[in-house]
mmCIF file of C-alpha atoms and ligand atoms in Angstrom:
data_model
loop_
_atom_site.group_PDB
_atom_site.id
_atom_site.type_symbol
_atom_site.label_atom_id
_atom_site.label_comp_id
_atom_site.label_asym_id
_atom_site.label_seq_id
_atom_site.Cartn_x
_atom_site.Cartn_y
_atom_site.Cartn_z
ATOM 1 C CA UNK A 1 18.315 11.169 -18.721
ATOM 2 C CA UNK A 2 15.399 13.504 -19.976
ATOM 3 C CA UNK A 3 12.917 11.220 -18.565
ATOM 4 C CA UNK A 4 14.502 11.362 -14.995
ATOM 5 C CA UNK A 5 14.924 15.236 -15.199
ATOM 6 C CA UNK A 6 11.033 15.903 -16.481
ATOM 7 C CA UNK A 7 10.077 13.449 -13.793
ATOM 8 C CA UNK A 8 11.907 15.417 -11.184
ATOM 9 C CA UNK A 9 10.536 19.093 -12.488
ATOM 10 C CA UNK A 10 7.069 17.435 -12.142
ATOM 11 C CA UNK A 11 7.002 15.623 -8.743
ATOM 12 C CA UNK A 12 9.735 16.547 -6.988
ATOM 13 C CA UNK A 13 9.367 18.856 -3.928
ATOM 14 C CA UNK A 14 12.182 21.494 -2.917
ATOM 15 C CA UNK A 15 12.676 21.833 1.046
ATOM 16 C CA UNK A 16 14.469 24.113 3.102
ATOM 17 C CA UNK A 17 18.439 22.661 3.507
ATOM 18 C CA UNK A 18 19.069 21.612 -0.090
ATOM 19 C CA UNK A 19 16.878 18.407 0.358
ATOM 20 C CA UNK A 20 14.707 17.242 -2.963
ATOM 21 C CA UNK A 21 12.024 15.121 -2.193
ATOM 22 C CA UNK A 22 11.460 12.441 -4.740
ATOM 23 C CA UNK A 23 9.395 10.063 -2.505
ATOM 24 C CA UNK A 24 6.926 9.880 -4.964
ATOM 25 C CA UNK A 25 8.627 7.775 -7.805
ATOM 26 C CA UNK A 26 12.761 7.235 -6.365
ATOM 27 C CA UNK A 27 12.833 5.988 -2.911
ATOM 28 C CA UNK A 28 9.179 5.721 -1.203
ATOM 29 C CA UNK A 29 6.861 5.236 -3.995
ATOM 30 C CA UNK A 30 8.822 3.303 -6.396
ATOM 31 C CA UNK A 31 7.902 4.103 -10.487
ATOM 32 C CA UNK A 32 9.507 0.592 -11.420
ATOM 33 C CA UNK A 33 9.428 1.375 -15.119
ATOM 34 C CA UNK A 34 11.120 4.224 -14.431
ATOM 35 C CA UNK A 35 14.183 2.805 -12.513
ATOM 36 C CA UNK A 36 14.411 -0.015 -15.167
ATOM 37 C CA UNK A 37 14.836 3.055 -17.320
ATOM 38 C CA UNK A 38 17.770 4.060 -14.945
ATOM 39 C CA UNK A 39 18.844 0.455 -15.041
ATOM 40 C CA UNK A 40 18.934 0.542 -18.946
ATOM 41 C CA UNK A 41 21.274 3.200 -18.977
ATOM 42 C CA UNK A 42 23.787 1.884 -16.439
ATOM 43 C CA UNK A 43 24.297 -1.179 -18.518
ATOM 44 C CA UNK A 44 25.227 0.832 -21.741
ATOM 45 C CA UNK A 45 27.182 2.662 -19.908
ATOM 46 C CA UNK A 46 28.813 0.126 -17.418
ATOM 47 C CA UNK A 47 28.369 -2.908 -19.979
ATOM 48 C CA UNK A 48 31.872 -3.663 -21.000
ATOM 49 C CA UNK A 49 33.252 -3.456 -17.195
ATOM 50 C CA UNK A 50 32.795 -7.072 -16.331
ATOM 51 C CA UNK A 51 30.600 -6.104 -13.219
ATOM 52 C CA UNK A 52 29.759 -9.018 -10.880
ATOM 53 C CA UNK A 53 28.637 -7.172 -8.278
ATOM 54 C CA UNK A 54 25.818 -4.012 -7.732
ATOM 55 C CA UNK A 55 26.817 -2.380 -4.342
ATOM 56 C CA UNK A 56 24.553 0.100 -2.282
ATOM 57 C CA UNK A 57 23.304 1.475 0.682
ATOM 58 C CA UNK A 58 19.900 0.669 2.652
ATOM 59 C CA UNK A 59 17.564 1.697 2.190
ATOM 60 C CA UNK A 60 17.058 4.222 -0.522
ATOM 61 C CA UNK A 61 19.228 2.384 -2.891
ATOM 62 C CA UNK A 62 17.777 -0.825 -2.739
ATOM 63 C CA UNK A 63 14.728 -0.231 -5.058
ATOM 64 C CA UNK A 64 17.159 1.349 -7.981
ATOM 65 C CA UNK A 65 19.801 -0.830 -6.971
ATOM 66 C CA UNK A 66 17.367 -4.125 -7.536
ATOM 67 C CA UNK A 67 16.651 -3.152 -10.877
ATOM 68 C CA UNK A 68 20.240 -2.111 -12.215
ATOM 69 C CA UNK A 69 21.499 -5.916 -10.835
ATOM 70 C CA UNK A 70 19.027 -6.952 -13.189
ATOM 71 C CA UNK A 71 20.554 -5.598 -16.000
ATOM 72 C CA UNK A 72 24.155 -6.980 -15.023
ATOM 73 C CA UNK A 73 22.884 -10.228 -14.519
ATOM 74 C CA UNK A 74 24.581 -10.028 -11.236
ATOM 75 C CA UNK A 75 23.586 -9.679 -6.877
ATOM 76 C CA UNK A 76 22.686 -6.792 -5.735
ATOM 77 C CA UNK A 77 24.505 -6.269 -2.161
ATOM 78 C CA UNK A 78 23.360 -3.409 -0.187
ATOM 79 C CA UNK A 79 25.699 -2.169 3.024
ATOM 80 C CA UNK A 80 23.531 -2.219 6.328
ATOM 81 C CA UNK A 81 23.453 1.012 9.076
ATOM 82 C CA UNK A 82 23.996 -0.042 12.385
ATOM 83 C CA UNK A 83 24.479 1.613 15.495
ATOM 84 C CA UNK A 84 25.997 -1.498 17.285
ATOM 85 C CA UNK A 85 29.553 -0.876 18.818
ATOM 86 C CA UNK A 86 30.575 -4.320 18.565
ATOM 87 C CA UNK A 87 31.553 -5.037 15.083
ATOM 88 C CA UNK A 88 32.420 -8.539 14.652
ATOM 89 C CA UNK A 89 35.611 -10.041 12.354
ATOM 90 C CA UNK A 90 33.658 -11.203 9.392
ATOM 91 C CA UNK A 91 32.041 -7.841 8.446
ATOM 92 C CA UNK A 92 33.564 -4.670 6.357
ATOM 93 C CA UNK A 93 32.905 -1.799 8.172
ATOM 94 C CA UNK A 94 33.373 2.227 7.500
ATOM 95 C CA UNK A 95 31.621 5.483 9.016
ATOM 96 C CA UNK A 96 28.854 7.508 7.046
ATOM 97 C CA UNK A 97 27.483 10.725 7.669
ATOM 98 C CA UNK A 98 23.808 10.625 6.799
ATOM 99 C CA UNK A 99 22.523 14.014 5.157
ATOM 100 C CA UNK A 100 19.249 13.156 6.160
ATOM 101 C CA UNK A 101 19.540 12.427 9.393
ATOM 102 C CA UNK A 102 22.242 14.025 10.390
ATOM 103 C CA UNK A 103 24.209 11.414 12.488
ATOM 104 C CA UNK A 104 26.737 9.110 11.906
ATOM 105 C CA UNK A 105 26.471 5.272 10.981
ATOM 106 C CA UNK A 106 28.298 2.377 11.162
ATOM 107 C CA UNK A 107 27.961 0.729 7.932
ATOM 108 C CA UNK A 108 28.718 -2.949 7.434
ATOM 109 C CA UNK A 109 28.991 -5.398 4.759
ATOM 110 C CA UNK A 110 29.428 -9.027 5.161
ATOM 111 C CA UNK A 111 32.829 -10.565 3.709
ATOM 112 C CA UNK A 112 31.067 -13.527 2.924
ATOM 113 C CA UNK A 113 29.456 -11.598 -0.189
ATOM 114 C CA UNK A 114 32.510 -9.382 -1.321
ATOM 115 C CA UNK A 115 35.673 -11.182 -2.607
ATOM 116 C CA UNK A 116 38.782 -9.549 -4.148
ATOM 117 C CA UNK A 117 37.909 -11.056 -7.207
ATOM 118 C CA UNK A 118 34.627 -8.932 -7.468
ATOM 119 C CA UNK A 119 34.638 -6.098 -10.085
ATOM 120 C CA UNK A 120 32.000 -3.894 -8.208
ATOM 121 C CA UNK A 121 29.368 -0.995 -9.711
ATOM 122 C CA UNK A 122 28.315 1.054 -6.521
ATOM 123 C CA UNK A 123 24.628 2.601 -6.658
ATOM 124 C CA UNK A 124 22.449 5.009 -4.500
ATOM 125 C CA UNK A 125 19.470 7.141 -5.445
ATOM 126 C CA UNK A 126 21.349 10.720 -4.471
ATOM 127 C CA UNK A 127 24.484 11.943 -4.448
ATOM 128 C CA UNK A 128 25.351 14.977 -2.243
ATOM 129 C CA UNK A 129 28.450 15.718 -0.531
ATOM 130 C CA UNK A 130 29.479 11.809 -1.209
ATOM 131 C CA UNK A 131 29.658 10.724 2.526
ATOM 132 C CA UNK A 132 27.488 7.291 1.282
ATOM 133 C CA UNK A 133 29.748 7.009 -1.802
ATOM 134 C CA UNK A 134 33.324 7.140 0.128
ATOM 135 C CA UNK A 135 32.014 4.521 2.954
ATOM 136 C CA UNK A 136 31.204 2.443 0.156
ATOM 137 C CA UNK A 137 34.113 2.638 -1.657
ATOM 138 C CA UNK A 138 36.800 2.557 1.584
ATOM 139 C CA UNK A 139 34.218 -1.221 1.918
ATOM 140 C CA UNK A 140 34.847 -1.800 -1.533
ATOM 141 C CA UNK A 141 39.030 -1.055 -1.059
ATOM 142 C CA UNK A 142 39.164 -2.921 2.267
ATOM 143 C CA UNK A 143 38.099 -6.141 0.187
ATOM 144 C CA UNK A 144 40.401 -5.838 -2.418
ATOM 145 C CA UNK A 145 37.444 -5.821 -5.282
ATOM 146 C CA UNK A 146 37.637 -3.753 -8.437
ATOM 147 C CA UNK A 147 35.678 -0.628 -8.581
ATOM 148 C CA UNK A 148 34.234 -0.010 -11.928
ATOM 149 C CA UNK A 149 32.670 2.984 -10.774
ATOM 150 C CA UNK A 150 29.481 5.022 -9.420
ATOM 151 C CA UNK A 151 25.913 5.112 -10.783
ATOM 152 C CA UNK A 152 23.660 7.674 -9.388
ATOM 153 C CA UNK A 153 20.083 8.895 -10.170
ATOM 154 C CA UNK A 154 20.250 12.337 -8.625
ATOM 155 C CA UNK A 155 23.509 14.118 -8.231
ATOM 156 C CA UNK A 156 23.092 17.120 -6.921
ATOM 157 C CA UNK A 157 26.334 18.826 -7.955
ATOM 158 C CA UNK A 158 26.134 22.109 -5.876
ATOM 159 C CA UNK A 159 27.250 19.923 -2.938
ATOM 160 C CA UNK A 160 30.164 19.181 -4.386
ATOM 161 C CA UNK A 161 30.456 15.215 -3.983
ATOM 162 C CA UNK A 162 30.355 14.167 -7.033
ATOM 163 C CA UNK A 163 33.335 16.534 -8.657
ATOM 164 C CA UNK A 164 35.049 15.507 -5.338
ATOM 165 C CA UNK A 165 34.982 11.786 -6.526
ATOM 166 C CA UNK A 166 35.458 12.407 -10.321
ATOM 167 C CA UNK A 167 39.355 14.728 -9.447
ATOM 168 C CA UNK A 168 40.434 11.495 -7.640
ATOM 169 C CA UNK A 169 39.862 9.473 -10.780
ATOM 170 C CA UNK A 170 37.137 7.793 -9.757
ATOM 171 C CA UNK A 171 34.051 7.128 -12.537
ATOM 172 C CA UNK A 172 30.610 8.470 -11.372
ATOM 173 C CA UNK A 173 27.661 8.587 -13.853
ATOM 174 C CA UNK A 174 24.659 10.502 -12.945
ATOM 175 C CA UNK A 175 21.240 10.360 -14.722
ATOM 176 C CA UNK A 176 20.151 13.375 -13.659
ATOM 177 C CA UNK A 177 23.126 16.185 -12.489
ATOM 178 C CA UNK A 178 21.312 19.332 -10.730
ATOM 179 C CA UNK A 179 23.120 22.317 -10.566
ATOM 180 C CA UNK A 180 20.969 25.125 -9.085
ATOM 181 C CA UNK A 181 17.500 24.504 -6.973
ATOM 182 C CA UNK A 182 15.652 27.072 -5.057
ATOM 183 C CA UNK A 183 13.385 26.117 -2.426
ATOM 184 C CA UNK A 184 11.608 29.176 -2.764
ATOM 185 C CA UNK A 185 10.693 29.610 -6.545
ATOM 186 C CA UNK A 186 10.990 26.136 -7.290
ATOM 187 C CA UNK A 187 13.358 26.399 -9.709
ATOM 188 C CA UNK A 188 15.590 23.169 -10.657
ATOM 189 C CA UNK A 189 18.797 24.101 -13.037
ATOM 190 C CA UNK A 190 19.831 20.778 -14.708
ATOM 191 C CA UNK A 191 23.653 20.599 -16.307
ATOM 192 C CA UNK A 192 26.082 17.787 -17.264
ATOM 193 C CA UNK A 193 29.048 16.084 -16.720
ATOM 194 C CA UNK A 194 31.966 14.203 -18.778
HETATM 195 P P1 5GP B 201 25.760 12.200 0.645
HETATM 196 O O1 5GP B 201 26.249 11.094 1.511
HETATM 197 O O2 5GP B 201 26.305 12.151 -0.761
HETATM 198 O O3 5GP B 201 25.911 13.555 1.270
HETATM 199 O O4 5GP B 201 24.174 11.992 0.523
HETATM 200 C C1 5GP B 201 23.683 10.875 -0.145
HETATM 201 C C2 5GP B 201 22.731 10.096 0.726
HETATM 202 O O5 5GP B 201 21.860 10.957 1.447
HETATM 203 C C3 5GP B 201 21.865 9.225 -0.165
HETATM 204 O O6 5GP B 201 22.035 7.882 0.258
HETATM 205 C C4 5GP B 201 20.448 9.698 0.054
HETATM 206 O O7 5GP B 201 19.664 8.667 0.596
HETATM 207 C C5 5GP B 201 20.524 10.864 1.011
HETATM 208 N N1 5GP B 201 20.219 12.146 0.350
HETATM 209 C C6 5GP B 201 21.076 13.149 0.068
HETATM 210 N N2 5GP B 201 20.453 14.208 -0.451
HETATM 211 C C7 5GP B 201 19.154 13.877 -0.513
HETATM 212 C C8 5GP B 201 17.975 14.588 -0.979
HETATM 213 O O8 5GP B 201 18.011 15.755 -1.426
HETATM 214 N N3 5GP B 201 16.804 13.910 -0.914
HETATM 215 C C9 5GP B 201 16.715 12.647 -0.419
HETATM 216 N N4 5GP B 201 15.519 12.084 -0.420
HETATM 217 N N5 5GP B 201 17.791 11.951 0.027
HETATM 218 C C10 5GP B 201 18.996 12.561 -0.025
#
């Protein structure tokens, strides 16, 4: 998406440990228009799946996540981090790495909201090595639902995560793929996929 990748040349911020910050417009500052843009693109290219459910993350992937479940008509259900042992019956639950934060979460999703008969679009605002993506898709397996596939703003593809998903089969569309960035010239080197 040409608008996504100007966006990111202009605001976006390069820090030491291959971390873009995008705070300004993706997951702080939210440019609305701009994820309806993002959710505009998702549906022509996820229309025809039968999607009944958006699945994310908290809590960057709420904002983009919102507006792509409004253009599938459908929830938006986000997975909650939790650092509670006790994980009750009526919950899916699977282990994240955060790249941020470097820890490890417990993330959960109710069963009450996920049903085998769910055909599900997962959706997050980055993509690195794909720790977020596999929890939610070993939540999304565990329930039995369909997985149409991933929809990402910013892949960054020098981490590998997204390649990683796409050789096991699985779909993953990203609206802006980054191949290259250097923290110390500033330098963002945009590419595709598919
Ligand atoms: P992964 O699990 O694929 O390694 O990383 C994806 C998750 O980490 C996303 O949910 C996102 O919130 C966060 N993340 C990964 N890379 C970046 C980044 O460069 N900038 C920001 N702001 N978040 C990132």
């Amino acid at each position: 998406m040409k608008l996504l990748e100007e966006r990111i040349l202009s605001d976006g911020k390069i820090y030491e440990g291959n971390v873009l910050k995008v705070d300004s417009f993706l997951n702080h500052q939210l440019d609305v228009k701009l994820l309806s843009e993002i959710g505009a693109e998702l549906k022509r290219l996820y229309g025809n799946c039968g999607i009944t459910k958006i699945l994310t993350i908290e809590a960057s992937g709420i904002g983009v996540g919102c507006m792509v479940a409004q253009f599938f008509d459908c929830p938006l259900l986000f997975a909650k981090k939790t650092k509670t042992i006790n994980i009750k019956g009526d919950v899916y639950h699977s282990c994240v790495e955060s790249f941020t934060h470097q820890c490890v979460y417990d993330v959960i999703v109710s069963k009450d909201f996920l049903k085998s008969e769910d055909t599900v679009l997962i959706v997050d605002d980055f993509l690195a090595k794909g720790n977020a993506l596999n929890g939610l898709i070993d939540i999304v397996n565990q329930s039995g639902a369909r997985l149409a596939g991933c929809g990402i703003a910013i892949e960054k593809a020098f981490q590998g995560g997204g390649d990683a998903l796409r050789q096991k089969g699985i779909r993953v569309e990203s609206m802006a793929i980054i191949e290259q960035m250097d923290s110390g010239t500033g330098e963002i080197i945009f590419g595709t996929r598919n």
